Each structure stands twice: as C-alpha cells, then as structure tokens.
CSV table of C-alpha atoms in Angstrom, one decimal:
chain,number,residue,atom,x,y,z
A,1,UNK,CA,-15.5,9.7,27.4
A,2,UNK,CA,-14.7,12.6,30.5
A,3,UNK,CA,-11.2,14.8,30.6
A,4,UNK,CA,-12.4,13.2,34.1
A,5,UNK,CA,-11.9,9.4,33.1
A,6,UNK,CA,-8.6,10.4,30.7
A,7,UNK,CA,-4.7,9.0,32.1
A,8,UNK,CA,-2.9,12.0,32.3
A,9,UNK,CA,0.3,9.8,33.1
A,10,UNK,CA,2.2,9.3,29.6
A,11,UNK,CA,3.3,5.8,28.9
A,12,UNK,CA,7.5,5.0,28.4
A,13,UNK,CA,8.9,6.0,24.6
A,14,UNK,CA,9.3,2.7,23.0
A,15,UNK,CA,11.7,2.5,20.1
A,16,UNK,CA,10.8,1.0,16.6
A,17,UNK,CA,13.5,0.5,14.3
A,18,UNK,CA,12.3,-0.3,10.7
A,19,UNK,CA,13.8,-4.0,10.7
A,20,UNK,CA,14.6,-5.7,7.1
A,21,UNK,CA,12.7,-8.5,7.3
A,22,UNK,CA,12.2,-11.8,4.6
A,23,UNK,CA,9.6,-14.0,4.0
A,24,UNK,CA,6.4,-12.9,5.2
A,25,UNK,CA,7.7,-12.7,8.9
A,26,UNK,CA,5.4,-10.6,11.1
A,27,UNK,CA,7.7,-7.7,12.7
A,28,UNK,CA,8.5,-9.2,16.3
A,29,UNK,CA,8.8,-5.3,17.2
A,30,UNK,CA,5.0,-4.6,16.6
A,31,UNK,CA,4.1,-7.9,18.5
A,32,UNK,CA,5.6,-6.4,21.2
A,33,UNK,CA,4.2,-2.7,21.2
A,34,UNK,CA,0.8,-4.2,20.3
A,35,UNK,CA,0.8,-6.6,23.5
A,36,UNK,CA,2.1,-3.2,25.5
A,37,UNK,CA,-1.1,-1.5,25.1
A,38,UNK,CA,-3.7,-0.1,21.9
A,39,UNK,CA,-2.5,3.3,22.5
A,40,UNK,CA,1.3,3.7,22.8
A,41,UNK,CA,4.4,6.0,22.6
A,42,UNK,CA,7.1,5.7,19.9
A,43,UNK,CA,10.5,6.8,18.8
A,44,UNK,CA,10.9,6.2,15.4
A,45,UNK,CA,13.7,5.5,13.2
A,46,UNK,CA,16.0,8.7,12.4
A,47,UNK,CA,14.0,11.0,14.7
A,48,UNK,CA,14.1,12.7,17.9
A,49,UNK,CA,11.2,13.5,18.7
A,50,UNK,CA,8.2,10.6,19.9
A,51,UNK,CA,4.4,9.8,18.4
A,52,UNK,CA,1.4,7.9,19.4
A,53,UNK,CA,0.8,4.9,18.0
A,54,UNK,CA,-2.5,3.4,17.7
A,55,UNK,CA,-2.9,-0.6,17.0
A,56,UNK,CA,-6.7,-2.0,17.5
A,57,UNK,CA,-9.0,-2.2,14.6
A,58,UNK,CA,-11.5,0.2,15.6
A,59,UNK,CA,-9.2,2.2,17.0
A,60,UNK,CA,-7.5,2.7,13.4
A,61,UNK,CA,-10.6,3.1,12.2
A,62,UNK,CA,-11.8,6.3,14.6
A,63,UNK,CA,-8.7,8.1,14.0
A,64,UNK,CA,-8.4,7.8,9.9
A,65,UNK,CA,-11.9,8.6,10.0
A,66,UNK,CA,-12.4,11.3,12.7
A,67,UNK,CA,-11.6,15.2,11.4
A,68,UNK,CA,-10.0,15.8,14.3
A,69,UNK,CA,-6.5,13.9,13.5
A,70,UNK,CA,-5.2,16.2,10.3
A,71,UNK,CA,-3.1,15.6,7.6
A,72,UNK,CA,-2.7,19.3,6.8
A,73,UNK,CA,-1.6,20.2,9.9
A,74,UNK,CA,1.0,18.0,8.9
A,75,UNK,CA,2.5,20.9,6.5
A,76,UNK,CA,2.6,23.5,9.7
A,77,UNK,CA,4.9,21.7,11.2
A,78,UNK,CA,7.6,18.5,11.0
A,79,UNK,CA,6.3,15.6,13.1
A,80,UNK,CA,7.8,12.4,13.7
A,81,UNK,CA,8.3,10.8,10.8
A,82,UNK,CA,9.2,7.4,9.6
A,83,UNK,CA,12.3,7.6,7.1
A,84,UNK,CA,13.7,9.6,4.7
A,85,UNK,CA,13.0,11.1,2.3
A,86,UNK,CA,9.8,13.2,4.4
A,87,UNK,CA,9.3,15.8,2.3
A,88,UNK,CA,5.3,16.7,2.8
A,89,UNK,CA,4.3,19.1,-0.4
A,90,UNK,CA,1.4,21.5,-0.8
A,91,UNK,CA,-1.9,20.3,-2.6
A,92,UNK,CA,-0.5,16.6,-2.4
A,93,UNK,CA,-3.6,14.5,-2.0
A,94,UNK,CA,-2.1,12.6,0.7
A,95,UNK,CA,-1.9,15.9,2.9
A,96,UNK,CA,-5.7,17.4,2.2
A,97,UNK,CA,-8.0,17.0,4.9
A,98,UNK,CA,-12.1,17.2,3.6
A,99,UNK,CA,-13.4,19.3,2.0
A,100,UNK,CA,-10.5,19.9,-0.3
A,101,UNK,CA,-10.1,16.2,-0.4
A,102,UNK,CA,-13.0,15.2,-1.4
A,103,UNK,CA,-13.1,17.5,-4.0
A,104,UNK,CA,-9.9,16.2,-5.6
A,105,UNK,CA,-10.9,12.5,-5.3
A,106,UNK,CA,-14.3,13.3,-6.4
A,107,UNK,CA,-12.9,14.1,-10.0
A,108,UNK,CA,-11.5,10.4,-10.5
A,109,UNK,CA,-13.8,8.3,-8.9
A,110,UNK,CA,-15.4,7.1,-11.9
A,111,UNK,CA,-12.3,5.9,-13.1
A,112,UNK,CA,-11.5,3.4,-9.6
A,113,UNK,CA,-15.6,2.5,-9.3
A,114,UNK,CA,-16.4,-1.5,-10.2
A,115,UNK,CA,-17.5,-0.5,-13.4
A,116,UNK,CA,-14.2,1.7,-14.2
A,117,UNK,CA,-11.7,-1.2,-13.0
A,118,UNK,CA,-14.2,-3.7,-14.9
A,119,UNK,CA,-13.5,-1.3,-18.1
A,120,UNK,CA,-9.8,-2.4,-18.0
A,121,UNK,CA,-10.5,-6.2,-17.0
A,122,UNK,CA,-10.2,-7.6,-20.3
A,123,UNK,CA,-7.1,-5.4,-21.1
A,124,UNK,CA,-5.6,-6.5,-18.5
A,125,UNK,CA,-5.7,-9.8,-18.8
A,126,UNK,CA,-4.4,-9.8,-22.7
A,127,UNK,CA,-1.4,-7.8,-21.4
A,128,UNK,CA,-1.0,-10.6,-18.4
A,129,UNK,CA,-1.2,-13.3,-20.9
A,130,UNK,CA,1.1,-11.8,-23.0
A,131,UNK,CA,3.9,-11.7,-20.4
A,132,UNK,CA,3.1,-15.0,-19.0
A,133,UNK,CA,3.6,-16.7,-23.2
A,134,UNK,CA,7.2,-14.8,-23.1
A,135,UNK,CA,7.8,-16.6,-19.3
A,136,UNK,CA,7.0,-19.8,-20.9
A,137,UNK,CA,8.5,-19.8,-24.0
A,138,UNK,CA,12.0,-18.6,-22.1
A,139,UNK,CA,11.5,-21.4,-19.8
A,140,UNK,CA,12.8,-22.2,-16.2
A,141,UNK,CA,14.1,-20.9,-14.1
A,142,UNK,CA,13.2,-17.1,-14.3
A,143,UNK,CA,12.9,-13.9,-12.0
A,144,UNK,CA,8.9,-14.2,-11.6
A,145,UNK,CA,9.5,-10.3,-9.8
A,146,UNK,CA,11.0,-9.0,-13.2
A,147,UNK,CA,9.0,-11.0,-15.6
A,148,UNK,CA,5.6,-11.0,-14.6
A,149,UNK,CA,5.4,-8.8,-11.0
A,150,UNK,CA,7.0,-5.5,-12.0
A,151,UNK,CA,6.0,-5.3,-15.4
A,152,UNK,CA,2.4,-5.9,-15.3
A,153,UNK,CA,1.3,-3.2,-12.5
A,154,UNK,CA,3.1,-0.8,-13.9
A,155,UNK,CA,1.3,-1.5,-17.4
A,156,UNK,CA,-2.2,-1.8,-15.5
A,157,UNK,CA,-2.2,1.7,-13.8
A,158,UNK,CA,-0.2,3.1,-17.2
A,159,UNK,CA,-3.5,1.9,-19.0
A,160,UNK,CA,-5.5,3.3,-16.0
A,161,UNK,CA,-4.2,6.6,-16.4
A,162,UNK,CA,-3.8,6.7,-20.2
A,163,UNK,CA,-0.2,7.1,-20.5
A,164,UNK,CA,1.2,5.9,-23.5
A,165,UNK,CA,3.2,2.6,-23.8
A,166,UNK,CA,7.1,4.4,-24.6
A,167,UNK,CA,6.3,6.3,-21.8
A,168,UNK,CA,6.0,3.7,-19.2
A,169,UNK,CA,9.6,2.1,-18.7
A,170,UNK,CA,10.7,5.5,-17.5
A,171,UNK,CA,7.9,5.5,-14.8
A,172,UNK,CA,9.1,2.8,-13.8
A,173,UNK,CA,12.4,3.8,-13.0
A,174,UNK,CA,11.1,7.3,-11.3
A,175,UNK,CA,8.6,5.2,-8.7
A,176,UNK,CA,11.3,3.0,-7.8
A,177,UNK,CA,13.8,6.2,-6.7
A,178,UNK,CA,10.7,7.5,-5.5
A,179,UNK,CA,10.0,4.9,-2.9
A,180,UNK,CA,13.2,3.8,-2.2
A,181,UNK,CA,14.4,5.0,1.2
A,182,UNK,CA,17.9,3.8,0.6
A,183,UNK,CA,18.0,5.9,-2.1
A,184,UNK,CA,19.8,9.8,-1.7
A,185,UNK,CA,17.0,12.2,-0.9
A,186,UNK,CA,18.2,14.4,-3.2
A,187,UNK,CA,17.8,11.6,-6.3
A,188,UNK,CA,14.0,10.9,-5.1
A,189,UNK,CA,13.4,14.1,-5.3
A,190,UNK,CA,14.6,14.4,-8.8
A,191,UNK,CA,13.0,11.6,-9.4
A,192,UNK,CA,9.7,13.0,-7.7
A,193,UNK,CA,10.2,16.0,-9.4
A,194,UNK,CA,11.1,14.4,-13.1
A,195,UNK,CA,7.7,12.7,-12.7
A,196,UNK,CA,6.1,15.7,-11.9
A,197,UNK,CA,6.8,17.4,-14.8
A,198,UNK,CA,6.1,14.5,-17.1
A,199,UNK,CA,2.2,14.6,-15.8
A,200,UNK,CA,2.1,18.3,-15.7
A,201,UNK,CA,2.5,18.2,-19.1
A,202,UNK,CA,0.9,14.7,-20.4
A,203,UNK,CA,-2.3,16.8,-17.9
A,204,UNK,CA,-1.8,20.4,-19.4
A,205,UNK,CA,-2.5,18.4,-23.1
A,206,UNK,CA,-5.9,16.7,-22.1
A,207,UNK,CA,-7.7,19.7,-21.0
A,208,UNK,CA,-11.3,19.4,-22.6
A,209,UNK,CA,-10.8,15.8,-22.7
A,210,UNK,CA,-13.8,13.4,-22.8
A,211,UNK,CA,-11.9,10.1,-22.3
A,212,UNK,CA,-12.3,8.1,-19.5
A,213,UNK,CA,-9.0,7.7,-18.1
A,214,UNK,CA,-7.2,9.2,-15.3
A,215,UNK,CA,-5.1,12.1,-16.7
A,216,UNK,CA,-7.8,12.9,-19.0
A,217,UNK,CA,-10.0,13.0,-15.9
A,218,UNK,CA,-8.1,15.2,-14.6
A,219,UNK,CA,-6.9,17.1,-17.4
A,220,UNK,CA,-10.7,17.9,-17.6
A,221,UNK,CA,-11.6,18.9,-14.6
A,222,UNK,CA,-8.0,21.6,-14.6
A,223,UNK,CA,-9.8,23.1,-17.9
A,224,UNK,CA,-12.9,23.2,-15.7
A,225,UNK,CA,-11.5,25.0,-13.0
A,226,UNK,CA,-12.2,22.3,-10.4
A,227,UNK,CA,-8.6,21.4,-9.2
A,228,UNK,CA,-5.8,23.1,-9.8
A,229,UNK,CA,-2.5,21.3,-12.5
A,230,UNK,CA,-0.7,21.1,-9.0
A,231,UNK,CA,-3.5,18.8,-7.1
A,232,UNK,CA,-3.6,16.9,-10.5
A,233,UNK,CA,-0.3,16.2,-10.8
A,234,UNK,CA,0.0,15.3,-7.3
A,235,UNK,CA,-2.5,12.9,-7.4
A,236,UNK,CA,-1.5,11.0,-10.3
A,237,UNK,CA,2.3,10.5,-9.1
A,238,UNK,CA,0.7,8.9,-5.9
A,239,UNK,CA,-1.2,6.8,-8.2
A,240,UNK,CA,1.5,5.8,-10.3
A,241,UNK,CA,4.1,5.3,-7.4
A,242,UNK,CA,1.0,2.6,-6.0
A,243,UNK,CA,1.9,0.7,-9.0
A,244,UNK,CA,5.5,-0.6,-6.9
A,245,UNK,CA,3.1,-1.7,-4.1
A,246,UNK,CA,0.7,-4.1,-6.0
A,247,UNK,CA,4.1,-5.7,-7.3
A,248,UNK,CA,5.6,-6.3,-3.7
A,249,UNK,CA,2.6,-7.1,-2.3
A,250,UNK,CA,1.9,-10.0,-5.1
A,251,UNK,CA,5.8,-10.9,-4.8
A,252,UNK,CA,4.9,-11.6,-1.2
A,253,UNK,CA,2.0,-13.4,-2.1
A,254,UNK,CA,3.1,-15.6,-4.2
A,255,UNK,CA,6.2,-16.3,-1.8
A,256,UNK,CA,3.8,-17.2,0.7
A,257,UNK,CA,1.4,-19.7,-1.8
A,258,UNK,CA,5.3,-21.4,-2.9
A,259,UNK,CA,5.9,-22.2,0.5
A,260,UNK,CA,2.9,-23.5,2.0
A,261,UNK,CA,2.0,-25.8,-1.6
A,262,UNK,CA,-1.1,-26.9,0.5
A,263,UNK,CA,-2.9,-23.2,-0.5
A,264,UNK,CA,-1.8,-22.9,-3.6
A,265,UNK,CA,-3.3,-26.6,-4.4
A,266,UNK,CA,-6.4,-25.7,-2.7
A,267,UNK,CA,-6.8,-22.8,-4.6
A,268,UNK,CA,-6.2,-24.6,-7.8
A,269,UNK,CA,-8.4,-27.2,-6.6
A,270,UNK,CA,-11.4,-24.7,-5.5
A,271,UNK,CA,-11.1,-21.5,-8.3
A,272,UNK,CA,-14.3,-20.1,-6.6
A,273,UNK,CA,-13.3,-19.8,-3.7
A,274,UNK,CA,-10.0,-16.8,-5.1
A,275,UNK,CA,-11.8,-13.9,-4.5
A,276,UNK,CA,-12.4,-13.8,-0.8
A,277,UNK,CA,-9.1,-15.8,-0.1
A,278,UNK,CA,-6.8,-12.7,-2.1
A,279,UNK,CA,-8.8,-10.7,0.7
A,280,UNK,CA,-7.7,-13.2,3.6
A,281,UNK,CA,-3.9,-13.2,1.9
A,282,UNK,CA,-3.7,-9.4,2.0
A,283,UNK,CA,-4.8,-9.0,5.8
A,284,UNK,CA,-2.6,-11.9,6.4
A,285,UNK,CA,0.5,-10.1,4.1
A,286,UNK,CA,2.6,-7.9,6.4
A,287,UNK,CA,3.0,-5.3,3.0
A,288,UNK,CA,4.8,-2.5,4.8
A,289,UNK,CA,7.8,-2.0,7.3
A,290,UNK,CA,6.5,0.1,10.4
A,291,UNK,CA,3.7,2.9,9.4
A,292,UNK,CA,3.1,5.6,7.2
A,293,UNK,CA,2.3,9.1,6.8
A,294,UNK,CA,1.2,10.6,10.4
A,295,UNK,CA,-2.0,12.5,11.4
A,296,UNK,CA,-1.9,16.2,14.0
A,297,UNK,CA,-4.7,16.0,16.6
A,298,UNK,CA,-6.0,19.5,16.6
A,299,UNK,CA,-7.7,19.3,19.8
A,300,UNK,CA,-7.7,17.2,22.8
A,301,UNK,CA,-9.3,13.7,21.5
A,302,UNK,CA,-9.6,10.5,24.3
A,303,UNK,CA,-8.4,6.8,23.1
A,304,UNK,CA,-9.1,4.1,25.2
A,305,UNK,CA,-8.5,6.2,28.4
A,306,UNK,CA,-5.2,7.9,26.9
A,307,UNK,CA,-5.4,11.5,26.2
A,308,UNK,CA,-3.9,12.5,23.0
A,309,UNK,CA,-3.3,16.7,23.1
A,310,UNK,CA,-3.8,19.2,20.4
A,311,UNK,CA,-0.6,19.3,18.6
A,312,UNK,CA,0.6,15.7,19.0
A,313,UNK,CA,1.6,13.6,16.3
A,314,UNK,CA,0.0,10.3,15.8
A,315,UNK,CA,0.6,6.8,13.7
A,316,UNK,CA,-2.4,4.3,12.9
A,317,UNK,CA,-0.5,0.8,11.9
A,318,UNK,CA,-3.1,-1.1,9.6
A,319,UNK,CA,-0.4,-4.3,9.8
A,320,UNK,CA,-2.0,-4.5,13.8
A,321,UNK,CA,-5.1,-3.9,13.2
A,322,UNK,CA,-5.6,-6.8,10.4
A,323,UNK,CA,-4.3,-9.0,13.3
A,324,UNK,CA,-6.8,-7.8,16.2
A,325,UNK,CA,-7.6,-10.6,17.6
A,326,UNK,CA,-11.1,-9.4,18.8
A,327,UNK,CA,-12.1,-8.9,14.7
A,328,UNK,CA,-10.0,-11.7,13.1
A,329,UNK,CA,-10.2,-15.3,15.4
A,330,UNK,CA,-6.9,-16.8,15.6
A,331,UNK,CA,-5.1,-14.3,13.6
A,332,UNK,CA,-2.1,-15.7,13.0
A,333,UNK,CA,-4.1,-18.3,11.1
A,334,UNK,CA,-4.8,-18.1,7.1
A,335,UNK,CA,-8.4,-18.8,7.0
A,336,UNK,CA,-10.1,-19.0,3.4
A,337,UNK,CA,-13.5,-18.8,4.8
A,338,UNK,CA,-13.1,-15.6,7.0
A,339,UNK,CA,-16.0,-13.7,6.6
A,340,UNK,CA,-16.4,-10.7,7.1
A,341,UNK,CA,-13.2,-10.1,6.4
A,342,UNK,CA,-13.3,-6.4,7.1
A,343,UNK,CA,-9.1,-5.8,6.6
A,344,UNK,CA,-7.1,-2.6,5.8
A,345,UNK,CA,-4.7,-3.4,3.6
A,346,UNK,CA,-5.8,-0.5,1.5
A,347,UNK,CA,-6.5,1.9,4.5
A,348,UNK,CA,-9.6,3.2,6.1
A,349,UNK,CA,-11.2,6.7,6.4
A,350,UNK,CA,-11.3,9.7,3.7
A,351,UNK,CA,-7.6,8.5,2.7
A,352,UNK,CA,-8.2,4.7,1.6
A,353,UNK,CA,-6.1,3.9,-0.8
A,354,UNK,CA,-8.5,4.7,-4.2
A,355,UNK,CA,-6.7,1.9,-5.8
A,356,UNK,CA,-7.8,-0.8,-3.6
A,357,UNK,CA,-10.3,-2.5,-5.9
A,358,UNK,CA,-7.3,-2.3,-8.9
A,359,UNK,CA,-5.3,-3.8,-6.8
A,360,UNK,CA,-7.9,-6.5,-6.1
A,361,UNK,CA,-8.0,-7.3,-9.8
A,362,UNK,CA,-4.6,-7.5,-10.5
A,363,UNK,CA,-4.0,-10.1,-7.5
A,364,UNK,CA,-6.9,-11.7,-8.9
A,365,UNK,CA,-5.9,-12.4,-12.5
A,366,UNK,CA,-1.9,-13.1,-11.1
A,367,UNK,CA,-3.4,-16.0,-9.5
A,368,UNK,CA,-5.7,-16.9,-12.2
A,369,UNK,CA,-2.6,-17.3,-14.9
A,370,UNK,CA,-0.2,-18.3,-12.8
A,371,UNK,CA,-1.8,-20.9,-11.3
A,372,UNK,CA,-4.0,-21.9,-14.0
A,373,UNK,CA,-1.2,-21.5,-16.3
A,374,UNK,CA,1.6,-22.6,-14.8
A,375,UNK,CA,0.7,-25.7,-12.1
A,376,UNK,CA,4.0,-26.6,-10.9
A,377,UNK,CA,5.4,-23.1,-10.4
A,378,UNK,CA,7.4,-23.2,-7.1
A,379,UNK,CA,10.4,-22.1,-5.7
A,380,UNK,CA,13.9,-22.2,-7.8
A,381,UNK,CA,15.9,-21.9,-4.6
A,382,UNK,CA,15.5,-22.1,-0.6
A,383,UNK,CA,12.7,-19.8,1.2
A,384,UNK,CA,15.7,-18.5,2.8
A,385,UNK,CA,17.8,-17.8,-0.5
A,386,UNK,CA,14.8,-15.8,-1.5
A,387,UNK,CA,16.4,-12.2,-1.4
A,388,UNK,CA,13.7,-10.0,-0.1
A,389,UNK,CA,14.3,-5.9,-0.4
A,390,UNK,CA,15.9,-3.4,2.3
A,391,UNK,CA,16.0,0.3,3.4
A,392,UNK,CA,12.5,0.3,1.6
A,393,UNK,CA,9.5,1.1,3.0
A,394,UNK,CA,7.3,-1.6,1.2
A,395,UNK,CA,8.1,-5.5,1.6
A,396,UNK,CA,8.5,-7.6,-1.1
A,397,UNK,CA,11.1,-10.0,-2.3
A,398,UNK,CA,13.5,-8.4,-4.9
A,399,UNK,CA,13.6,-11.3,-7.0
A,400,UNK,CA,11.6,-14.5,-6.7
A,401,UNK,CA,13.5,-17.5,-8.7
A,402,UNK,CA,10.9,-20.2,-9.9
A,403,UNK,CA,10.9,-23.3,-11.9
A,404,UNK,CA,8.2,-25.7,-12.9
C-alpha cells in the first residue's frame, strides 16, 4: 500500500479498562472496539499515554509475524502498557526479536516437538490418574481448581523441565505472585526474582547434561556457549509461569462443558471427535482480560489504510481475532466440526507460545479422565456462585465446586 493511500487523520483514544469478568462472558468492551474499526486507538488501564490496537485475524497475524513491530524496542523505552507489574528485563525471551530469538528457542525445541510432548504422554496421564483416585476416594463435593486443575499443570511442565518433585509446591506459589496483578509489585518481583535464582542454579548444575528435559537442555547449551545462564533462566520462568495458564484456561473449560451438559454429553458420546473440539473450545475461551505484551514499529508500516509511525506502540488482541467473523462463520457459535480451525490461543509469529501443543495434551487428557472417569460431574453450586478470579490478568474461575 502508498504513504499516498495512508489516513493521516488519527482515530478518537478509546478507553479499555481491564473488566473482572465470570463465566466465559466475552468482554462487551472489545465488542465494541472491534465493531469501531480493525485498527484502533487505546488508553489502557493505569496509563497515560495511548496504543494501537489491532483486532482482525490477518491483521494479528502480519504484525506478530512482520520484523518491523519489535519487542526489543520495547526495552528503549516504556510504552503503554497493560497493568502492573511492567517490568520488561534484558535477555527475557519474551523481549528478543530474531535472530537472538531464534537462537534461544532453537535450544529447546526438541523438548515441545510432537515427539518431546508424546515422551511425557504416558507420565502424564499416571500423575492425572493419580489425582483423579484421591478426588474420588474424598468424594463430593470438592474444589475441581485445587484438586485436579492447579496441581496437575504444574506437575506436567515440572516433569517437562526436570525439576524435582519437593521442589514444585514452591513454584507454585512464586508463578501465582508472579502473575497476579493484584499482587504488590514489589512481592512479584521477589517472587520473580526467588524463581530466578532457583533455575539459575538447578541450570548452573546440568551443564554437560545429555537428558532430555528443559533445564538440562538448557543447562547444555550454557556449557556450550550458545545462550547465556541469563536467557536460560529467563526462559524457563516464562515456561513455568505458563503452567497458571493451562489451569485457568481448563478451569474455564470445564465451567463452560458444566453449563451447557449438551457438549459435555456429546463429547462423552463421540470420544473421537476431542481433539479438534479442545481446539474449537480454546478459540471459543476468552483466556485473558484485554492484551499482552506490546510490539514498537520501527518504521512507518500501513494497516488497512491506517498509518502506524516509527516509534508507536502497538497491541495485537488474539481474543478478536479467534472471533473474526470472516475466518470463523458465526463466531459466537461453538462449532465441533470447524475446520480449519486456524485459532490463536497460543499466539502467532516468532513468539507463539512454545507450549501450545503441551497445553493441547493436558486439555486433552483433563477431558479424557474427567469425563470418562467421572460422568456425572457438574456443578456443586449456581453458574453465578461460581467465583471466578480478579485483578489478574488470566481468566479462570478461582474455585470450581462439583458434585457427581
């Protein structure tokens, strides 16, 4: 597209506050700002300042995959941001741009391929079962979030990334600070920092290592001079804090499945048919309250006849783009024979979450054992007694009470 054919005339600021919402209510806000326009202005919550905000599918797509928007140039400078605690940190995987990404994700990619999640399939699923025998033998009702949801993430990437079972409880507690934006910035960051220090040094013991998981990965690659302890460490807390998502995510999940009883039974009724559905729950899952981390433009770059400048900040929100309506028909509409199903849940571009396909497996054997195992799990209380979390930045109930 021509500077020629380019608006020059900005659009209004729009404000987006970061609403606590329950259930699996889609924010009314980002209705609104995606009927406005695909490329739009926005104010933030706790900020002054303003940021683009980009909605549309492909539109997501161009700017998480096009060098051009930076996350490095994120470091130079504070840009809008969504919440506290902002606190970007140097050789933090989430703020490398290629080459130096790729680099750093190159040196665990074995670990998150098909085969490496497969190599922690059948783990997995003994440690599910085992926590699904102590829900049953306690008996009704229970906290499905604190018996089943929390726990078992946090155990899966802990096997992922070979850290040893008395270590994991106290992971735990750090990702929780750590993603908590109601929390004191000053306690996530001790909580950031207390994690840091626990991989720097479970890292600084597994140089030389030929094992196949994640630390000693990494720990390998630091003895070879490939990355440096910093990048390793930094890497593995944003690993280990993903393990939070995957629970919030499934507690939402499974919220939804407990209130609409005709796709859980049509689930049980079909098993075959779980794969591709987890893929049309998670587009369908609003997982996150407003966006993430921003991107710089570091030149003048042209979206759908807006002009973005050098310098300015700008949002991508994967929430809109799994409801475009021009790549998902009737959006609003759980469909268990979408396909393609090309969603974002896990991101797009050099950044995509490299847990994605963990994640995958873990929502797949949830619904395999709970369902399976349990057929008339539902809801203990109301939907609307359901507590659901607040001041966070990922959605998910904070307890789920169920029966069967």
């Amino acid at each position: 597209m021509s500077d020629e054919t380019l608006t020059e005339i900005l659009p209004p600021i729009r404000h987006w506050p970061a609403l606590d919402l329950s259930g699996v209510d889609f924010d009314p806000v980002l209705t609104e700002l995606m009927r406005e326009g695909p490329v739009i202005r926005v104010q933030l919550p706790d900020d002054e300042g303003w940021a683009w905000l980009v909605t549309r599918h492909d539109d997501v797509r161009k700017v998480t995959g096009d060098p051009r928007f930076s996350r490095e140039a994120v470091l130079k400078r504070q840009p809008a941001r969504l919440a506290q605690p902002f606190v970007p940190s140097l050789g933090a995987v989430g703020f490398l741009d290629p080459p130096g990404h790729t680099r750093l994700r190159g040196t665990i990619a074995d670990a998150f391929t098909s085969h490496g999640v497969e190599r922690i399939r059948q783990e997995s699923r003994r440690l599910l079962g085992e926590l699904v025998d102590e829900l049953l033998q306690d008996g009704p009702p229970a906290d499905l979030v604190a018996t089943v949801l929390s726990p078992f993430p946090v155990v899966v990437t802990s096997e992922l990334l070979g850290v040893p079972a008395p270590d994991r409880h106290g992971l735990r507690t750090w990702t929780r600070l750590i993603l908590s934006s109601s929390t004191d910035t000053r306690i996530s960051e001790r909580a950031r920092e207390e994690m840091g220090a626990y991989f720097t040094e479970l890292i600084g013991r597994r140089e030389g290592s030929t094992d196949e998981d994640v630390t000693s990965l990494l720990g390998a690659a630091v003895g070879r001079g490939e990355v440096t302890l910093e990048e390793a460490v930094g890497l593995t807390v944003l690993l280990q804090t993903g393990s939070e998502a995957v629970t919030h995510t499934c507690g939402q999940l499974f919220y939804l499945l407990m209130t609409r009883p005709d796709l859980a039974e049509r689930l049980r009724a079909e098993p075959e048919i779980r794969p591709q559905a987890i893929d049309e729950l998670l587009r369908y899952i609003p997982h996150r309250t407003t966006v993430g981390l921003s991107r710089i433009a570091t030149e003048d770059v042209g979206i759908r006849g807006v002009r973005i400048r050098a310098g300015d900040a700008v949002y991508v929100s994967y929430l809109a783009a799994n409801r475009d309506p021009d790549v998902f028909p009737f959006p609003e509409t759980i469909d268990f024979s979408r396909s393609p199903n090309p969603h974002l849940s896990f991101g797009s571009g050099p950044h995509q979450c490299p847990g994605g396909a963990l994640a995958h497996l873990e929502a797949g054997l949830l619904v395999d054992a709970l369902l399976d195992r349990v057929p008339d799990l539902r809801l203990a209380v109301p939907p609307k007694e359901v507590p659901f979390r607040k001041g966070t930045r990922i959605r998910g109930p904070e307890s789920l009470p169920v029966t069967w």
